[in-house]
Amino acid sequence: TWVRMILCGFQINMDGPSKMKIYYAGSVSAGLEKDRDLPKNIVRFCQSRGAQVLTEHVAYADDKHVKDSLFARNTGRDIEALSKTPGALDQFIRQQAFLWLDDCTHFIGVVNVPSWGVGMEIERCLSRPQRNLPPAKMLLLRSVELDA
């Protein structure tokens, strides 16, 4: 697939302590991908190559149960419990996203639909050197169908 061809050029050493940590960004609430399998295929491809995808739950935006289960597994926090306090879940998600963005070695963003969240994540990743963090390798994907 075209995803495999693009990501194969995304050269990384995935062995040992320098294992790749990917922050996957895609729209969760602004609109789902036309190809609902695209986010999952990207995440699965990266994982099959030994990468840790910090935000794999984002790829499952079309399945709330799976998305919430993956988020809970990766954060150790229960979404239902956080939802009981107004604003607590949104605050936790934002703080966790910032931690993951500061920890990732690579950033993959799908920018096929408008999303303030993805834009914020791109900006946070681009500004890593200003916070004395090493820059992350970045790959932004956009469907050519949008150009037609």
PDB file of C-alpha atoms in Angstrom:
ATOM      1  CA  THR A   1       0.000   0.000   0.000  1.00  0.00           C
ATOM      2  CA  TRP A   2       1.023   3.625  -0.335  1.00  0.00           C
ATOM      3  CA  VAL A   3       1.363   3.856   3.463  1.00  0.00           C
ATOM      4  CA  ARG A   4       3.999   1.115   3.430  1.00  0.00           C
ATOM      5  CA  MET A   5       5.916   2.853   0.635  1.00  0.00           C
ATOM      6  CA  ILE A   6       5.977   6.180   2.434  1.00  0.00           C
ATOM      7  CA  LEU A   7       6.833   4.779   5.856  1.00  0.00           C
ATOM      8  CA  CYS A   8       9.611   2.568   4.476  1.00  0.00           C
ATOM      9  CA  GLY A   9      11.451   5.780   3.599  1.00  0.00           C
ATOM     10  CA  PHE A  10      11.047   6.944   7.201  1.00  0.00           C
ATOM     11  CA  GLN A  11      14.431   5.547   8.272  1.00  0.00           C
ATOM     12  CA  ILE A  12      14.757   4.545  11.865  1.00  0.00           C
ATOM     13  CA  ASN A  13      16.860   2.323  14.085  1.00  0.00           C
ATOM     14  CA  MET A  14      14.301   0.239  15.973  1.00  0.00           C
ATOM     15  CA  ASP A  15      16.729  -1.924  17.926  1.00  0.00           C
ATOM     16  CA  GLY A  16      17.879  -1.624  21.498  1.00  0.00           C
ATOM     17  CA  PRO A  17      17.365   1.301  23.847  1.00  0.00           C
ATOM     18  CA  SER A  18      16.757   3.731  20.995  1.00  0.00           C
ATOM     19  CA  LYS A  19      13.469   2.022  20.111  1.00  0.00           C
ATOM     20  CA  MET A  20      11.222   4.261  18.087  1.00  0.00           C
ATOM     21  CA  LYS A  21       8.373   5.908  20.000  1.00  0.00           C
ATOM     22  CA  ILE A  22       5.739   7.228  17.630  1.00  0.00           C
ATOM     23  CA  TYR A  23       3.158   9.863  18.383  1.00  0.00           C
ATOM     24  CA  TYR A  24       0.346   9.196  15.904  1.00  0.00           C
ATOM     25  CA  ALA A  25      -1.947  12.205  15.360  1.00  0.00           C
ATOM     26  CA  GLY A  26      -5.264  12.069  13.577  1.00  0.00           C
ATOM     27  CA  SER A  27      -8.645  13.680  13.936  1.00  0.00           C
ATOM     28  CA  VAL A  28     -10.763  12.145  16.677  1.00  0.00           C
ATOM     29  CA  SER A  29     -13.761  14.467  16.845  1.00  0.00           C
ATOM     30  CA  ALA A  30     -13.512  16.825  13.853  1.00  0.00           C
ATOM     31  CA  GLY A  31     -14.232  14.043  11.377  1.00  0.00           C
ATOM     32  CA  LEU A  32     -13.147  10.531  10.625  1.00  0.00           C
ATOM     33  CA  GLU A  33     -10.998   9.463   7.717  1.00  0.00           C
ATOM     34  CA  LYS A  34     -12.810   8.536   4.524  1.00  0.00           C
ATOM     35  CA  ASP A  35     -10.757   5.326   4.610  1.00  0.00           C
ATOM     36  CA  ARG A  36     -11.594   4.120   8.132  1.00  0.00           C
ATOM     37  CA  ASP A  37      -8.795   1.522   8.038  1.00  0.00           C
ATOM     38  CA  LEU A  38      -6.022   3.990   7.169  1.00  0.00           C
ATOM     39  CA  PRO A  39      -5.187   5.014  10.773  1.00  0.00           C
ATOM     40  CA  LYS A  40      -5.219   1.405  11.973  1.00  0.00           C
ATOM     41  CA  ASN A  41      -3.049   0.294   9.051  1.00  0.00           C
ATOM     42  CA  ILE A  42      -0.474   2.990   9.804  1.00  0.00           C
ATOM     43  CA  VAL A  43      -0.327   2.038  13.487  1.00  0.00           C
ATOM     44  CA  ARG A  44      -0.188  -1.706  12.794  1.00  0.00           C
ATOM     45  CA  PHE A  45       2.569  -1.218  10.216  1.00  0.00           C
ATOM     46  CA  CYS A  46       4.686   0.754  12.672  1.00  0.00           C
ATOM     47  CA  GLN A  47       4.091  -1.783  15.440  1.00  0.00           C
ATOM     48  CA  SER A  48       4.981  -4.657  13.095  1.00  0.00           C
ATOM     49  CA  ARG A  49       8.378  -2.983  12.640  1.00  0.00           C
ATOM     50  CA  GLY A  50       8.975  -2.878  16.404  1.00  0.00           C
ATOM     51  CA  ALA A  51       7.864   0.683  17.088  1.00  0.00           C
ATOM     52  CA  GLN A  52       5.934   1.678  20.177  1.00  0.00           C
ATOM     53  CA  VAL A  53       2.939   3.788  19.135  1.00  0.00           C
ATOM     54  CA  LEU A  54       2.215   5.963  22.147  1.00  0.00           C
ATOM     55  CA  THR A  55      -1.170   7.079  20.840  1.00  0.00           C
ATOM     56  CA  GLU A  56      -2.458   3.924  19.167  1.00  0.00           C
ATOM     57  CA  HIS A  57      -5.926   4.639  20.595  1.00  0.00           C
ATOM     58  CA  VAL A  58      -6.311   7.562  18.157  1.00  0.00           C
ATOM     59  CA  ALA A  59      -6.340   5.108  15.248  1.00  0.00           C
ATOM     60  CA  TYR A  60      -9.518   3.590  16.685  1.00  0.00           C
ATOM     61  CA  ALA A  61     -11.592   6.781  16.804  1.00  0.00           C
ATOM     62  CA  ASP A  62     -14.418   4.927  15.028  1.00  0.00           C
ATOM     63  CA  ASP A  63     -14.696   2.355  17.865  1.00  0.00           C
ATOM     64  CA  LYS A  64     -15.182   4.050  21.250  1.00  0.00           C
ATOM     65  CA  HIS A  65     -14.816   0.843  23.256  1.00  0.00           C
ATOM     66  CA  VAL A  66     -11.476  -0.119  21.675  1.00  0.00           C
ATOM     67  CA  LYS A  67     -10.229   3.486  21.749  1.00  0.00           C
ATOM     68  CA  ASP A  68     -11.065   3.879  25.448  1.00  0.00           C
ATOM     69  CA  SER A  69      -9.588   0.461  26.331  1.00  0.00           C
ATOM     70  CA  LEU A  70      -6.285   1.243  24.591  1.00  0.00           C
ATOM     71  CA  PHE A  71      -6.124   4.689  26.191  1.00  0.00           C
ATOM     72  CA  ALA A  72      -6.741   3.181  29.646  1.00  0.00           C
ATOM     73  CA  ARG A  73      -4.089   0.497  29.052  1.00  0.00           C
ATOM     74  CA  ASN A  74      -1.486   3.043  27.907  1.00  0.00           C
ATOM     75  CA  THR A  75      -2.156   5.566  30.669  1.00  0.00           C
ATOM     76  CA  GLY A  76      -3.263   3.393  33.577  1.00  0.00           C
ATOM     77  CA  ARG A  77      -6.304   5.648  34.012  1.00  0.00           C
ATOM     78  CA  ASP A  78      -9.994   4.801  33.783  1.00  0.00           C
ATOM     79  CA  ILE A  79     -11.827   7.082  31.360  1.00  0.00           C
ATOM     80  CA  GLU A  80     -15.200   6.574  33.060  1.00  0.00           C
ATOM     81  CA  ALA A  81     -13.755   7.565  36.435  1.00  0.00           C
ATOM     82  CA  LEU A  82     -12.116  10.671  34.945  1.00  0.00           C
ATOM     83  CA  SER A  83     -15.389  11.602  33.222  1.00  0.00           C
ATOM     84  CA  LYS A  84     -17.213  11.885  36.548  1.00  0.00           C
ATOM     85  CA  THR A  85     -15.444  15.156  37.348  1.00  0.00           C
ATOM     86  CA  PRO A  86     -16.284  17.976  34.902  1.00  0.00           C
ATOM     87  CA  GLY A  87     -13.238  18.875  32.813  1.00  0.00           C
ATOM     88  CA  ALA A  88     -10.972  16.238  34.400  1.00  0.00           C
ATOM     89  CA  LEU A  89     -10.851  13.974  31.342  1.00  0.00           C
ATOM     90  CA  ASP A  90     -10.083  16.810  28.912  1.00  0.00           C
ATOM     91  CA  GLN A  91      -7.354  18.137  31.218  1.00  0.00           C
ATOM     92  CA  PHE A  92      -5.822  14.673  31.646  1.00  0.00           C
ATOM     93  CA  ILE A  93      -5.878  13.977  27.894  1.00  0.00           C
ATOM     94  CA  ARG A  94      -4.149  17.294  27.165  1.00  0.00           C
ATOM     95  CA  GLN A  95      -1.477  16.746  29.838  1.00  0.00           C
ATOM     96  CA  GLN A  96      -0.871  13.179  28.668  1.00  0.00           C
ATOM     97  CA  ALA A  97      -0.622  14.308  25.043  1.00  0.00           C
ATOM     98  CA  PHE A  98       2.041  16.858  26.012  1.00  0.00           C
ATOM     99  CA  LEU A  99       4.017  14.175  27.882  1.00  0.00           C
ATOM    100  CA  TRP A 100       3.840  11.824  24.892  1.00  0.00           C
ATOM    101  CA  LEU A 101       4.759  14.623  22.456  1.00  0.00           C
ATOM    102  CA  ASP A 102       7.806  15.455  24.568  1.00  0.00           C
ATOM    103  CA  ASP A 103       8.778  11.765  24.788  1.00  0.00           C
ATOM    104  CA  CYS A 104       8.281  10.657  21.180  1.00  0.00           C
ATOM    105  CA  THR A 105      11.133  10.123  18.748  1.00  0.00           C
ATOM    106  CA  HIS A 106       8.853  10.284  15.695  1.00  0.00           C
ATOM    107  CA  PHE A 107       5.595  12.016  14.834  1.00  0.00           C
ATOM    108  CA  ILE A 108       3.153  10.806  12.189  1.00  0.00           C
ATOM    109  CA  GLY A 109       0.158  12.996  11.494  1.00  0.00           C
ATOM    110  CA  VAL A 110      -2.711  12.452   9.082  1.00  0.00           C
ATOM    111  CA  VAL A 111      -4.029  15.839   8.009  1.00  0.00           C
ATOM    112  CA  ASN A 112      -6.939  14.946   5.719  1.00  0.00           C
ATOM    113  CA  VAL A 113      -9.601  16.704   7.801  1.00  0.00           C
ATOM    114  CA  PRO A 114      -9.407  20.012   9.685  1.00  0.00           C
ATOM    115  CA  SER A 115      -8.504  19.505  13.336  1.00  0.00           C
ATOM    116  CA  TRP A 116      -7.443  22.017  15.978  1.00  0.00           C
ATOM    117  CA  GLY A 117      -6.061  19.138  18.046  1.00  0.00           C
ATOM    118  CA  VAL A 118      -3.767  17.830  15.315  1.00  0.00           C
ATOM    119  CA  GLY A 119      -2.606  21.377  14.613  1.00  0.00           C
ATOM    120  CA  MET A 120      -1.755  21.872  18.294  1.00  0.00           C
ATOM    121  CA  GLU A 121       0.107  18.551  18.346  1.00  0.00           C
ATOM    122  CA  ILE A 122       2.144  19.503  15.262  1.00  0.00           C
ATOM    123  CA  GLU A 123       3.051  22.851  16.826  1.00  0.00           C
ATOM    124  CA  ARG A 124       4.025  21.220  20.132  1.00  0.00           C
ATOM    125  CA  CYS A 125       6.261  18.757  18.291  1.00  0.00           C
ATOM    126  CA  LEU A 126       7.870  21.464  16.152  1.00  0.00           C
ATOM    127  CA  SER A 127       8.658  23.532  19.255  1.00  0.00           C
ATOM    128  CA  ARG A 128      10.564  20.752  21.061  1.00  0.00           C
ATOM    129  CA  PRO A 129      13.998  22.381  20.516  1.00  0.00           C
ATOM    130  CA  GLN A 130      12.725  25.541  22.247  1.00  0.00           C
ATOM    131  CA  ARG A 131      12.141  23.391  25.341  1.00  0.00           C
ATOM    132  CA  ASN A 132      15.673  21.904  25.062  1.00  0.00           C
ATOM    133  CA  LEU A 133      14.326  18.618  23.683  1.00  0.00           C
ATOM    134  CA  PRO A 134      15.760  16.892  20.630  1.00  0.00           C
ATOM    135  CA  PRO A 135      13.645  17.361  17.514  1.00  0.00           C
ATOM    136  CA  ALA A 136      11.406  14.461  16.570  1.00  0.00           C
ATOM    137  CA  LYS A 137      11.350  13.167  13.011  1.00  0.00           C
ATOM    138  CA  MET A 138       8.026  14.194  11.514  1.00  0.00           C
ATOM    139  CA  LEU A 139       5.884  12.775   8.741  1.00  0.00           C
ATOM    140  CA  LEU A 140       2.595  14.411   7.733  1.00  0.00           C
ATOM    141  CA  LEU A 141       0.291  12.478   5.417  1.00  0.00           C
ATOM    142  CA  ARG A 142      -2.435  13.956   3.232  1.00  0.00           C
ATOM    143  CA  SER A 143      -4.537  12.077   0.704  1.00  0.00           C
ATOM    144  CA  VAL A 144      -3.994  13.036  -2.932  1.00  0.00           C
ATOM    145  CA  GLU A 145      -7.755  12.581  -3.410  1.00  0.00           C
ATOM    146  CA  LEU A 146      -8.170  15.906  -1.617  1.00  0.00           C
ATOM    147  CA  ASP A 147      -6.345  17.674  -4.425  1.00  0.00           C
ATOM    148  CA  ALA A 148      -8.762  16.478  -7.091  1.00  0.00           C
TER     149      ALA A 148
END
